[in-house]
PDB file of C-alpha atoms in Angstrom:
ATOM      1  CA  UNK Q   1       5.687   9.044 -18.117  1.00  0.00           C
ATOM      2  CA  UNK Q   2       6.905   5.746 -16.683  1.00  0.00           C
ATOM      3  CA  UNK Q   3       5.554   6.560 -13.189  1.00  0.00           C
ATOM      4  CA  UNK Q   4       7.331   4.527 -10.508  1.00  0.00           C
ATOM      5  CA  UNK Q   5       9.850   1.955 -11.715  1.00  0.00           C
ATOM      6  CA  UNK Q   6      11.700  -0.721  -9.743  1.00  0.00           C
ATOM      7  CA  UNK Q   7      14.630  -2.985 -10.488  1.00  0.00           C
ATOM      8  CA  UNK Q   8      15.097  -5.875 -10.422  1.00  0.00           C
ATOM      9  CA  UNK Q   9      11.710  -7.608 -10.869  1.00  0.00           C
ATOM     10  CA  UNK Q  10      12.923 -10.842  -9.319  1.00  0.00           C
ATOM     11  CA  UNK Q  11      15.920 -11.757  -7.181  1.00  0.00           C
ATOM     12  CA  UNK Q  12      17.137 -14.867  -5.383  1.00  0.00           C
ATOM     13  CA  UNK Q  13      19.763 -14.448  -2.666  1.00  0.00           C
ATOM     14  CA  UNK Q  14      21.548 -16.759  -0.298  1.00  0.00           C
ATOM     15  CA  UNK Q  15      21.480 -16.027   3.410  1.00  0.00           C
ATOM     16  CA  UNK Q  16      24.108 -13.416   4.251  1.00  0.00           C
ATOM     17  CA  UNK Q  17      24.328 -11.896   0.780  1.00  0.00           C
ATOM     18  CA  UNK Q  18      23.678  -8.212   0.245  1.00  0.00           C
ATOM     19  CA  UNK Q  19      21.756  -6.377  -2.443  1.00  0.00           C
ATOM     20  CA  UNK Q  20      20.189  -3.041  -3.291  1.00  0.00           C
ATOM     21  CA  UNK Q  21      16.683  -2.568  -4.665  1.00  0.00           C
ATOM     22  CA  UNK Q  22      16.353   0.452  -6.901  1.00  0.00           C
ATOM     23  CA  UNK Q  23      13.349   2.738  -7.266  1.00  0.00           C
ATOM     24  CA  UNK Q  24      12.836   5.796  -9.436  1.00  0.00           C
ATOM     25  CA  UNK Q  25       9.889   8.086 -10.153  1.00  0.00           C
ATOM     26  CA  UNK Q  26       9.383  10.672 -12.866  1.00  0.00           C
ATOM     27  CA  UNK Q  27       6.341  12.437 -11.403  1.00  0.00           C
ATOM     28  CA  UNK Q  28       8.314  15.105  -9.498  1.00  0.00           C
ATOM     29  CA  UNK Q  29       7.010  13.717  -6.215  1.00  0.00           C
ATOM     30  CA  UNK Q  30       8.528  14.850  -2.931  1.00  0.00           C
ATOM     31  CA  UNK Q  31       7.882  11.755  -0.847  1.00  0.00           C
ATOM     32  CA  UNK Q  32       8.976   8.181  -1.447  1.00  0.00           C
ATOM     33  CA  UNK Q  33       8.336   4.965   0.456  1.00  0.00           C
ATOM     34  CA  UNK Q  34       9.395   1.337   0.723  1.00  0.00           C
ATOM     35  CA  UNK Q  35       6.882  -1.363   1.721  1.00  0.00           C
ATOM     36  CA  UNK Q  36       7.069  -5.107   2.031  1.00  0.00           C
ATOM     37  CA  UNK Q  37       4.108  -7.375   1.349  1.00  0.00           C
ATOM     38  CA  UNK Q  38       3.823 -10.802   2.930  1.00  0.00           C
ATOM     39  CA  UNK Q  39       0.920 -13.225   2.413  1.00  0.00           C
ATOM     40  CA  UNK Q  40      -2.058 -12.412   4.620  1.00  0.00           C
ATOM     41  CA  UNK Q  41      -0.373  -9.365   6.181  1.00  0.00           C
ATOM     42  CA  UNK Q  42      -1.024  -6.501   3.815  1.00  0.00           C
ATOM     43  CA  UNK Q  43       1.725  -3.980   3.189  1.00  0.00           C
ATOM     44  CA  UNK Q  44       4.053  -2.777   5.915  1.00  0.00           C
ATOM     45  CA  UNK Q  45       6.127   0.385   5.737  1.00  0.00           C
ATOM     46  CA  UNK Q  46       9.890  -0.171   5.987  1.00  0.00           C
ATOM     47  CA  UNK Q  47      11.301   3.342   5.468  1.00  0.00           C
ATOM     48  CA  UNK Q  48      10.132   6.558   3.929  1.00  0.00           C
ATOM     49  CA  UNK Q  49      11.571   9.835   2.729  1.00  0.00           C
ATOM     50  CA  UNK Q  50       9.382  12.901   3.138  1.00  0.00           C
ATOM     51  CA  UNK Q  51      11.641  14.968   0.922  1.00  0.00           C
ATOM     52  CA  UNK Q  52      15.047  14.872  -0.700  1.00  0.00           C
ATOM     53  CA  UNK Q  53      17.705  14.630   1.987  1.00  0.00           C
ATOM     54  CA  UNK Q  54      15.517  13.079   4.693  1.00  0.00           C
ATOM     55  CA  UNK Q  55      14.738   9.475   5.593  1.00  0.00           C
ATOM     56  CA  UNK Q  56      12.775   7.975   8.482  1.00  0.00           C
ATOM     57  CA  UNK Q  57      11.978   4.544   9.853  1.00  0.00           C
ATOM     58  CA  UNK Q  58       8.618   2.979   9.300  1.00  0.00           C
ATOM     59  CA  UNK Q  59       6.995   0.023  11.006  1.00  0.00           C
ATOM     60  CA  UNK Q  60       9.581  -2.677  10.129  1.00  0.00           C
ATOM     61  CA  UNK Q  61      13.018  -1.085   9.505  1.00  0.00           C
ATOM     62  CA  UNK Q  62      15.287  -3.721  11.079  1.00  0.00           C
ATOM     63  CA  UNK Q  63      17.702  -5.309   8.595  1.00  0.00           C
ATOM     64  CA  UNK Q  64      17.305  -2.551   5.997  1.00  0.00           C
ATOM     65  CA  UNK Q  65      18.918   0.739   5.061  1.00  0.00           C
ATOM     66  CA  UNK Q  66      17.821   3.351   2.570  1.00  0.00           C
ATOM     67  CA  UNK Q  67      19.324   6.154   0.520  1.00  0.00           C
ATOM     68  CA  UNK Q  68      17.457   9.051  -1.057  1.00  0.00           C
ATOM     69  CA  UNK Q  69      19.943   9.594  -3.842  1.00  0.00           C
ATOM     70  CA  UNK Q  70      18.114  12.592  -5.328  1.00  0.00           C
ATOM     71  CA  UNK Q  71      14.507  13.663  -5.789  1.00  0.00           C
ATOM     72  CA  UNK Q  72      13.845  10.866  -8.291  1.00  0.00           C
ATOM     73  CA  UNK Q  73      15.582   7.879  -6.698  1.00  0.00           C
ATOM     74  CA  UNK Q  74      15.167   5.995  -3.419  1.00  0.00           C
ATOM     75  CA  UNK Q  75      17.068   2.755  -2.859  1.00  0.00           C
ATOM     76  CA  UNK Q  76      16.626  -0.016  -0.277  1.00  0.00           C
ATOM     77  CA  UNK Q  77      19.625  -2.047   0.842  1.00  0.00           C
ATOM     78  CA  UNK Q  78      19.749  -5.413   2.560  1.00  0.00           C
ATOM     79  CA  UNK Q  79      23.221  -5.736   4.088  1.00  0.00           C
ATOM     80  CA  UNK Q  80      22.962  -9.378   5.168  1.00  0.00           C
ATOM     81  CA  UNK Q  81      19.852 -11.044   3.789  1.00  0.00           C
ATOM     82  CA  UNK Q  82      17.861 -13.462   5.961  1.00  0.00           C
ATOM     83  CA  UNK Q  83      15.075 -15.910   4.981  1.00  0.00           C
ATOM     84  CA  UNK Q  84      12.636 -13.703   6.966  1.00  0.00           C
ATOM     85  CA  UNK Q  85      13.215 -11.002   4.345  1.00  0.00           C
ATOM     86  CA  UNK Q  86      11.673 -13.132   1.621  1.00  0.00           C
ATOM     87  CA  UNK Q  87       8.833 -10.930   0.442  1.00  0.00           C
ATOM     88  CA  UNK Q  88       7.521  -8.705  -2.320  1.00  0.00           C
ATOM     89  CA  UNK Q  89       8.918  -5.181  -2.035  1.00  0.00           C
ATOM     90  CA  UNK Q  90       7.006  -2.182  -3.327  1.00  0.00           C
ATOM     91  CA  UNK Q  91       8.280   1.339  -3.745  1.00  0.00           C
ATOM     92  CA  UNK Q  92       5.780   4.208  -3.809  1.00  0.00           C
ATOM     93  CA  UNK Q  93       5.855   7.963  -4.247  1.00  0.00           C
ATOM     94  CA  UNK Q  94       3.522  10.878  -3.628  1.00  0.00           C
ATOM     95  CA  UNK Q  95       3.171  14.605  -3.564  1.00  0.00           C
ATOM     96  CA  UNK Q  96       2.966  15.974  -0.016  1.00  0.00           C
ATOM     97  CA  UNK Q  97      -0.101  14.501   1.661  1.00  0.00           C
ATOM     98  CA  UNK Q  98      -1.526  13.088  -1.549  1.00  0.00           C
ATOM     99  CA  UNK Q  99      -2.191   9.689  -3.136  1.00  0.00           C
ATOM    100  CA  UNK Q 100       0.679   7.198  -3.130  1.00  0.00           C
ATOM    101  CA  UNK Q 101       1.535   5.617  -6.476  1.00  0.00           C
ATOM    102  CA  UNK Q 102       3.160   2.195  -6.350  1.00  0.00           C
ATOM    103  CA  UNK Q 103       5.840   0.609  -8.494  1.00  0.00           C
ATOM    104  CA  UNK Q 104       5.482  -2.893 -10.000  1.00  0.00           C
ATOM    105  CA  UNK Q 105       7.292  -4.605  -7.131  1.00  0.00           C
ATOM    106  CA  UNK Q 106      10.384  -6.784  -6.633  1.00  0.00           C
ATOM    107  CA  UNK Q 107       9.895 -10.414  -5.664  1.00  0.00           C
ATOM    108  CA  UNK Q 108      12.798 -11.389  -3.391  1.00  0.00           C
ATOM    109  CA  UNK Q 109      13.575 -14.907  -2.200  1.00  0.00           C
ATOM    110  CA  UNK Q 110      16.270 -15.517   0.390  1.00  0.00           C
ATOM    111  CA  UNK Q 111      17.429 -19.135   0.637  1.00  0.00           C
TER     112      UNK Q 111
ATOM    113  CA  UNK T   1       1.213   3.036  16.690  1.00  0.00           C
ATOM    114  CA  UNK T   2      -1.805   2.680  14.461  1.00  0.00           C
ATOM    115  CA  UNK T   3      -3.494  -0.698  14.052  1.00  0.00           C
ATOM    116  CA  UNK T   4      -5.955  -1.423  11.242  1.00  0.00           C
ATOM    117  CA  UNK T   5      -8.163  -4.493  11.223  1.00  0.00           C
ATOM    118  CA  UNK T   6     -10.018  -5.566   8.085  1.00  0.00           C
ATOM    119  CA  UNK T   7     -12.924  -7.980   7.648  1.00  0.00           C
ATOM    120  CA  UNK T   8     -13.758 -10.284   6.036  1.00  0.00           C
ATOM    121  CA  UNK T   9     -10.568 -11.857   4.723  1.00  0.00           C
ATOM    122  CA  UNK T  10     -12.477 -13.477   1.849  1.00  0.00           C
ATOM    123  CA  UNK T  11     -15.776 -12.515   0.257  1.00  0.00           C
ATOM    124  CA  UNK T  12     -17.672 -14.177  -2.586  1.00  0.00           C
ATOM    125  CA  UNK T  13     -20.672 -12.500  -4.217  1.00  0.00           C
ATOM    126  CA  UNK T  14     -22.814 -13.132  -7.266  1.00  0.00           C
ATOM    127  CA  UNK T  15     -22.360 -10.797 -10.190  1.00  0.00           C
ATOM    128  CA  UNK T  16     -24.661  -7.827  -9.768  1.00  0.00           C
ATOM    129  CA  UNK T  17     -24.820  -8.083  -5.981  1.00  0.00           C
ATOM    130  CA  UNK T  18     -23.203  -5.629  -3.573  1.00  0.00           C
ATOM    131  CA  UNK T  19     -20.020  -6.175  -1.573  1.00  0.00           C
ATOM    132  CA  UNK T  20     -19.093  -4.535   1.714  1.00  0.00           C
ATOM    133  CA  UNK T  21     -15.659  -4.591   3.351  1.00  0.00           C
ATOM    134  CA  UNK T  22     -15.127  -3.142   6.821  1.00  0.00           C
ATOM    135  CA  UNK T  23     -12.081  -1.738   8.610  1.00  0.00           C
ATOM    136  CA  UNK T  24     -11.463  -0.432  12.099  1.00  0.00           C
ATOM    137  CA  UNK T  25      -8.553   1.715  13.233  1.00  0.00           C
ATOM    138  CA  UNK T  26      -7.089   2.431  16.636  1.00  0.00           C
ATOM    139  CA  UNK T  27      -5.500   5.897  16.467  1.00  0.00           C
ATOM    140  CA  UNK T  28      -8.090   8.658  16.801  1.00  0.00           C
ATOM    141  CA  UNK T  29      -5.567  11.052  15.216  1.00  0.00           C
ATOM    142  CA  UNK T  30      -5.840   9.236  11.870  1.00  0.00           C
ATOM    143  CA  UNK T  31      -7.552  11.419   9.309  1.00  0.00           C
ATOM    144  CA  UNK T  32      -6.899   9.879   5.897  1.00  0.00           C
ATOM    145  CA  UNK T  33      -8.364   6.540   4.769  1.00  0.00           C
ATOM    146  CA  UNK T  34      -7.544   5.205   1.288  1.00  0.00           C
ATOM    147  CA  UNK T  35      -8.677   1.952  -0.319  1.00  0.00           C
ATOM    148  CA  UNK T  36      -6.417   0.093  -2.726  1.00  0.00           C
ATOM    149  CA  UNK T  37      -7.238  -2.646  -5.218  1.00  0.00           C
ATOM    150  CA  UNK T  38      -4.571  -5.200  -6.093  1.00  0.00           C
ATOM    151  CA  UNK T  39      -5.035  -7.685  -8.904  1.00  0.00           C
ATOM    152  CA  UNK T  40      -3.005 -10.886  -8.878  1.00  0.00           C
ATOM    153  CA  UNK T  41       0.678 -10.155  -9.495  1.00  0.00           C
ATOM    154  CA  UNK T  42       0.071  -6.439  -9.923  1.00  0.00           C
ATOM    155  CA  UNK T  43       0.761  -3.315  -7.908  1.00  0.00           C
ATOM    156  CA  UNK T  44      -1.803  -1.809  -5.492  1.00  0.00           C
ATOM    157  CA  UNK T  45      -3.845   0.992  -7.063  1.00  0.00           C
ATOM    158  CA  UNK T  46      -5.913   3.601  -5.270  1.00  0.00           C
ATOM    159  CA  UNK T  47      -9.630   3.292  -5.980  1.00  0.00           C
ATOM    160  CA  UNK T  48     -11.072   5.781  -3.509  1.00  0.00           C
ATOM    161  CA  UNK T  49     -10.066   7.694  -0.390  1.00  0.00           C
ATOM    162  CA  UNK T  50     -11.781   9.722   2.296  1.00  0.00           C
ATOM    163  CA  UNK T  51     -10.624  12.348   4.732  1.00  0.00           C
ATOM    164  CA  UNK T  52     -11.981  12.695   8.249  1.00  0.00           C
ATOM    165  CA  UNK T  53     -13.910  15.877   7.526  1.00  0.00           C
ATOM    166  CA  UNK T  54     -16.224  13.867   5.254  1.00  0.00           C
ATOM    167  CA  UNK T  55     -18.648  11.085   6.238  1.00  0.00           C
ATOM    168  CA  UNK T  56     -19.216   9.537   2.817  1.00  0.00           C
ATOM    169  CA  UNK T  57     -17.732   9.663  -0.644  1.00  0.00           C
ATOM    170  CA  UNK T  58     -18.956   8.064  -3.878  1.00  0.00           C
ATOM    171  CA  UNK T  59     -17.370   7.375  -7.232  1.00  0.00           C
ATOM    172  CA  UNK T  60     -19.715   5.564  -9.620  1.00  0.00           C
ATOM    173  CA  UNK T  61     -20.220   2.043  -8.204  1.00  0.00           C
ATOM    174  CA  UNK T  62     -17.823   2.550  -5.298  1.00  0.00           C
ATOM    175  CA  UNK T  63     -18.510   4.344  -2.032  1.00  0.00           C
ATOM    176  CA  UNK T  64     -16.695   4.701   1.265  1.00  0.00           C
ATOM    177  CA  UNK T  65     -18.272   5.635   4.596  1.00  0.00           C
ATOM    178  CA  UNK T  66     -16.451   6.818   7.700  1.00  0.00           C
ATOM    179  CA  UNK T  67     -17.615   6.787  11.315  1.00  0.00           C
ATOM    180  CA  UNK T  68     -15.028   8.734  13.312  1.00  0.00           C
ATOM    181  CA  UNK T  69     -16.732   8.142  16.635  1.00  0.00           C
ATOM    182  CA  UNK T  70     -16.649   4.372  16.230  1.00  0.00           C
ATOM    183  CA  UNK T  71     -13.311   4.498  14.370  1.00  0.00           C
ATOM    184  CA  UNK T  72     -14.434   2.399  11.458  1.00  0.00           C
ATOM    185  CA  UNK T  73     -14.799   2.857   7.732  1.00  0.00           C
ATOM    186  CA  UNK T  74     -16.267   0.694   5.002  1.00  0.00           C
ATOM    187  CA  UNK T  75     -15.997   0.119   1.261  1.00  0.00           C
ATOM    188  CA  UNK T  76     -19.200  -0.513  -0.668  1.00  0.00           C
ATOM    189  CA  UNK T  77     -19.195  -1.852  -4.226  1.00  0.00           C
ATOM    190  CA  UNK T  78     -22.559  -2.034  -5.961  1.00  0.00           C
ATOM    191  CA  UNK T  79     -23.526  -3.965  -9.102  1.00  0.00           C
ATOM    192  CA  UNK T  80     -20.374  -6.055  -8.870  1.00  0.00           C
ATOM    193  CA  UNK T  81     -18.722  -7.313 -12.047  1.00  0.00           C
ATOM    194  CA  UNK T  82     -16.172 -10.109 -12.600  1.00  0.00           C
ATOM    195  CA  UNK T  83     -13.447  -7.496 -13.121  1.00  0.00           C
ATOM    196  CA  UNK T  84     -14.007  -6.349  -9.527  1.00  0.00           C
ATOM    197  CA  UNK T  85     -12.412  -9.630  -8.391  1.00  0.00           C
ATOM    198  CA  UNK T  86      -9.163  -8.692  -6.621  1.00  0.00           C
ATOM    199  CA  UNK T  87      -7.669  -8.129  -3.168  1.00  0.00           C
ATOM    200  CA  UNK T  88      -8.790  -4.911  -1.517  1.00  0.00           C
ATOM    201  CA  UNK T  89      -6.775  -3.163   1.192  1.00  0.00           C
ATOM    202  CA  UNK T  90      -7.862  -0.412   3.525  1.00  0.00           C
ATOM    203  CA  UNK T  91      -5.332   1.892   5.156  1.00  0.00           C
ATOM    204  CA  UNK T  92      -5.157   4.742   7.639  1.00  0.00           C
ATOM    205  CA  UNK T  93      -2.738   7.560   8.351  1.00  0.00           C
ATOM    206  CA  UNK T  94      -2.447  10.859  10.149  1.00  0.00           C
ATOM    207  CA  UNK T  95      -1.707  14.175   8.529  1.00  0.00           C
ATOM    208  CA  UNK T  96       1.791  14.900   7.320  1.00  0.00           C
ATOM    209  CA  UNK T  97       3.798  15.674   4.253  1.00  0.00           C
ATOM    210  CA  UNK T  98       4.646  11.984   4.005  1.00  0.00           C
ATOM    211  CA  UNK T  99       1.687   9.820   4.927  1.00  0.00           C
ATOM    212  CA  UNK T 100       2.761   6.708   6.835  1.00  0.00           C
ATOM    213  CA  UNK T 101       0.031   4.356   5.741  1.00  0.00           C
ATOM    214  CA  UNK T 102      -0.916   1.459   8.000  1.00  0.00           C
ATOM    215  CA  UNK T 103      -2.666  -1.205   5.931  1.00  0.00           C
ATOM    216  CA  UNK T 104      -5.265  -3.777   6.812  1.00  0.00           C
ATOM    217  CA  UNK T 105      -4.566  -7.408   5.979  1.00  0.00           C
ATOM    218  CA  UNK T 106      -6.687  -7.420   2.827  1.00  0.00           C
ATOM    219  CA  UNK T 107      -9.941  -8.909   1.537  1.00  0.00           C
ATOM    220  CA  UNK T 108      -9.994 -11.330  -1.395  1.00  0.00           C
ATOM    221  CA  UNK T 109     -13.171 -10.467  -3.311  1.00  0.00           C
ATOM    222  CA  UNK T 110     -14.449 -12.993  -5.833  1.00  0.00           C
ATOM    223  CA  UNK T 111     -17.357 -12.068  -8.078  1.00  0.00           C
ATOM    224  CA  UNK T 112     -19.046 -15.178  -9.408  1.00  0.00           C
ATOM    225  CA  UNK T 113     -20.571 -14.962 -12.905  1.00  0.00           C
TER     226      UNK T 113
END
């Protein structure tokens, strides 16, 4: 099993550009999450999906949108990237109420 | 919403000594407290977790204690080894099918040989 996978690994954008971060899991997990990690601030929840067909805002949702494409895939979209969105983005998944497993991360730089 | 504070931000210990990292949380409804280890450039990985119906949990050299009244929980690593060097994050969440984890800011642990 690959676990949680993310693409791309690295991305550089110019201010105003858009992009979609992809996440997939092969563990048959119900719940999926998107976090961002900034230096000295730990991880902060952007959006989550408790189950296929549902999405909810987390702590820092502004500037992002998500799509739970199916049970396996959960994408994060930046419509108009800003330098403040420079960060490392982690996707995670879990069974209901259980341990969250993280993907390898996407390092995004917005110039 | 929930707020989690973590101390210290950096911690250096000699190999073989113990390390203790402390976290406090604000929401008394929180009932799940995981600890994650993140090595440089890698993903966070769960090392131990505790639920609010338990006061202490051990797994080999790692233990976590929880004081619900004071709203704080701690990670204890005994007989530290160089491979324990990493950033450690505590987190808290309330019950739910999807746990919305609120993370502390992390502790950089360095084990000196």
